[in-house]
Structures are given as C-alpha cells and as structure tokens.
C-alpha cells in the first residue's frame, strides 16, 4: 500500500495499521474565535480492520455513554460512534489531556456496567429503538475497562 495523501481530517491522517487498540488518544484540539478550546478524543475499542463492535452494541454504548458521561462532566458536548464501529469520538469543552478525560471515561463505563437499561431505547427518543443490546454494550465496556492500563499506549511498541 502506498502512502495516502494528506487530508483535512485528523483521523484520516492516522495510519490505522500502526495503532494498538484498545486505546485513548486526542484526535483533535481546536481553538474557537472567542478563545475557548475544544478537545476531541478517539476512544478506540477494537483493533482497526481486524475487529469491530456489533451494531447493536455500538448503538447502546452511544446512548449509555451520552447519558452517563454527562453525570461526570459538564464539559461534554458530544459522544458519537465511528462509522467503522471500532470506537467513539468524544468532544469536550476545554484544553484537556488524556489524563483529564480518562477518569471521566472510566467512571462513565463503570456506571454503564451497573445500569439496568439502555436510556432512550424507544421509538419516541431514538431513530431505531429496537436496535439495542444492554448486555452487548456492557460486555464491550467491561472488555475496554479490563484494558485500562493499556489506554495510554496508542501504537504497538
Ligand atoms: Zn439511538
């Protein structure tokens, strides 16, 4: 494979062959015209091009992280799944380091393990209310948490 052209999208410039999931890294940081800073995190659950999350698990993790993460930080703007289903992006207000966000993510996922339901998993609040799995989301959250010590290592050594 030849080198790919540089693009405007930070994650398109990441060589996905070199990363070692699971990991947590900063994908982007942007200073707004008013001086506020936004930090975007790449929360990678599975190894790119090797493994991906089930569609229902991704969807339920999205709902559950969106809900529970806001109990641990007022800075959360967005939590969204990657289309490749290997992880999520989280966008937060502030010039944050991985060390700032990791405890928020860990607390969020620990809450998720204790949860008895997927929030907003219904036809009123969601675009595919039947497409959910509490058990699947919890299994993936547990697996990610078990690798907590590896989150900071983004590339294979
Ligand atoms: Zn939904």
Coordinates of C-alpha atoms and ligand atoms in Angstrom, one line a residue:
X1 CA 0.0 0.0 0.0
X2 CA 1.3 3.4 -0.9
X3 CA 1.3 6.4 1.4
X4 CA -2.1 8.2 1.4
X5 CA -2.5 11.8 0.5
X6 CA -2.8 14.2 3.4
X7 CA -6.4 15.1 4.2
X8 CA -8.2 17.8 6.3
X9 CA -9.5 15.1 8.7
X10 CA -7.1 14.3 11.5
X11 CA -8.1 10.7 11.8
X12 CA -7.6 10.1 8.1
X13 CA -4.0 11.1 8.6
X14 CA -3.6 8.4 11.3
X15 CA -2.1 5.2 10.0
X16 CA -4.7 2.7 11.3
X17 CA -2.3 -0.2 10.7
X18 CA 0.1 1.1 13.4
X19 CA -2.3 1.5 16.3
X20 CA -2.9 -1.0 19.1
X21 CA -6.4 -0.9 20.4
X22 CA -7.8 -0.5 22.9
X23 CA -6.5 3.0 23.4
X24 CA -7.5 6.6 24.2
X25 CA -5.9 9.5 22.4
X26 CA -6.5 13.1 21.5
X27 CA -7.8 13.2 17.9
X28 CA -8.1 17.0 17.6
X29 CA -7.9 20.2 19.5
X30 CA -9.4 23.4 18.2
X31 CA -9.3 27.0 19.5
X32 CA -12.5 28.8 18.7
X33 CA -12.6 32.5 17.7
X34 CA -13.6 33.5 21.2
X35 CA -10.6 31.7 22.7
X36 CA -12.4 28.7 24.0
X37 CA -10.7 25.4 23.3
X38 CA -12.4 22.1 22.3
X39 CA -10.7 18.7 22.6
X40 CA -11.8 15.6 20.7
X41 CA -10.9 12.2 21.9
X42 CA -10.5 9.0 20.0
X43 CA -11.9 6.1 22.2
X44 CA -10.8 3.0 20.3
X45 CA -12.4 -0.2 21.5
X46 CA -11.3 -2.7 18.8
X47 CA -8.4 -3.1 16.5
X48 CA -9.0 -1.3 13.2
X49 CA -9.5 -3.6 10.2
X50 CA -9.3 -6.7 12.4
X51 CA -12.3 -6.5 14.7
X52 CA -15.4 -4.3 15.1
X53 CA -18.2 -3.9 17.5
X54 CA -21.7 -5.3 16.8
X55 CA -24.1 -2.7 15.5
X56 CA -26.5 -3.0 18.5
X57 CA -23.6 -2.8 21.0
X58 CA -22.3 0.4 19.3
X59 CA -25.7 1.9 19.4
X60 CA -26.4 1.1 23.0
X61 CA -22.9 2.2 24.0
X62 CA -23.6 5.5 22.3
X63 CA -26.8 6.0 24.2
X64 CA -25.3 5.0 27.5
X65 CA -22.1 7.0 27.2
X66 CA -24.0 10.0 26.1
X67 CA -26.2 9.8 29.2
X68 CA -23.8 8.7 31.9
X69 CA -20.8 10.7 30.8
X70 CA -22.7 13.9 31.5
X71 CA -23.0 12.8 35.1
X72 CA -19.3 13.1 35.4
X73 CA -18.5 16.2 33.4
X74 CA -20.3 19.4 32.4
X75 CA -17.8 19.8 29.5
X76 CA -19.2 17.0 27.3
X77 CA -20.5 18.3 24.0
X78 CA -20.9 15.1 22.1
X79 CA -20.2 11.3 22.1
X80 CA -20.6 9.7 18.7
X81 CA -19.8 6.3 17.2
X82 CA -17.3 5.9 14.4
X83 CA -18.8 4.6 11.2
X84 CA -16.3 1.8 11.1
X85 CA -17.7 0.6 14.5
X86 CA -14.2 0.3 16.1
X87 CA -14.8 3.1 18.6
X88 CA -16.2 6.5 19.5
X89 CA -15.4 10.2 19.5
X90 CA -16.0 12.4 22.5
X91 CA -15.9 16.2 22.1
X92 CA -15.4 18.2 25.3
X93 CA -15.0 21.9 26.1
X94 CA -11.6 22.8 27.4
X95 CA -7.9 22.2 26.6
X96 CA -7.8 18.7 28.0
X97 CA -5.2 16.0 28.2
X98 CA -5.8 12.2 28.0
X99 CA -5.1 12.2 31.8
X100 CA -8.0 14.6 32.3
X101 CA -10.5 12.6 30.3
X102 CA -9.5 9.0 31.2
X103 CA -11.1 9.2 34.7
X104 CA -14.3 10.6 33.2
X105 CA -14.4 7.8 30.7
X106 CA -13.6 5.2 33.3
X107 CA -16.3 6.4 35.7
X108 CA -18.8 6.5 32.8
X109 CA -18.1 2.9 31.8
X110 CA -18.3 1.7 35.4
X111 CA -21.7 3.3 35.7
X112 CA -22.7 1.6 32.5
X113 CA -21.9 -1.8 34.0
X114 CA -24.3 -1.1 36.8
X115 CA -27.1 0.2 34.6
X116 CA -30.3 -1.8 34.3
X117 CA -31.4 -0.4 30.9
X118 CA -30.3 1.5 27.8
X119 CA -31.6 5.1 28.1
X120 CA -33.9 6.3 25.3
X121 CA -34.1 2.9 23.7
X122 CA -37.6 3.5 22.3
X123 CA -39.3 4.8 19.2
X124 CA -40.0 8.2 20.7
X125 CA -36.4 9.1 21.7
X126 CA -34.4 7.1 19.1
X127 CA -34.3 6.5 15.4
X128 CA -34.1 2.7 15.8
X129 CA -35.5 2.0 19.2
X130 CA -35.4 -1.8 18.8
X131 CA -31.8 -1.9 17.8
X132 CA -30.2 -2.2 21.2
X133 CA -28.4 -4.6 23.5
X134 CA -27.7 -3.8 27.1
X135 CA -25.8 -7.0 27.6
X136 CA -23.7 -6.4 24.5
X137 CA -22.8 -2.9 25.5
X138 CA -21.9 -4.0 29.0
X139 CA -19.7 -6.8 27.7
X140 CA -17.8 -4.3 25.4
X141 CA -17.5 -1.8 28.2
X142 CA -16.1 -4.5 30.6
X143 CA -13.6 -5.6 28.0
X144 CA -12.5 -2.0 27.5
X145 CA -12.2 -1.4 31.2
X146 CA -10.2 -4.5 31.7
X147 CA -7.6 -3.0 29.4
X148 CA -7.4 0.3 31.4
X149 CA -3.7 0.0 31.9
X150 CA -3.2 0.0 28.1
X151 CA -5.3 3.0 27.2
X152 CA -2.3 5.3 27.1
X153 CA -0.4 3.2 24.6
X154 CA -1.7 4.1 21.2
X155 CA 0.8 2.3 18.9
X156 CA 2.3 -1.1 19.1
X157 CA 5.7 -1.0 20.8
Ligands
LIG1 ZN1 -30.5 5.7 19.1

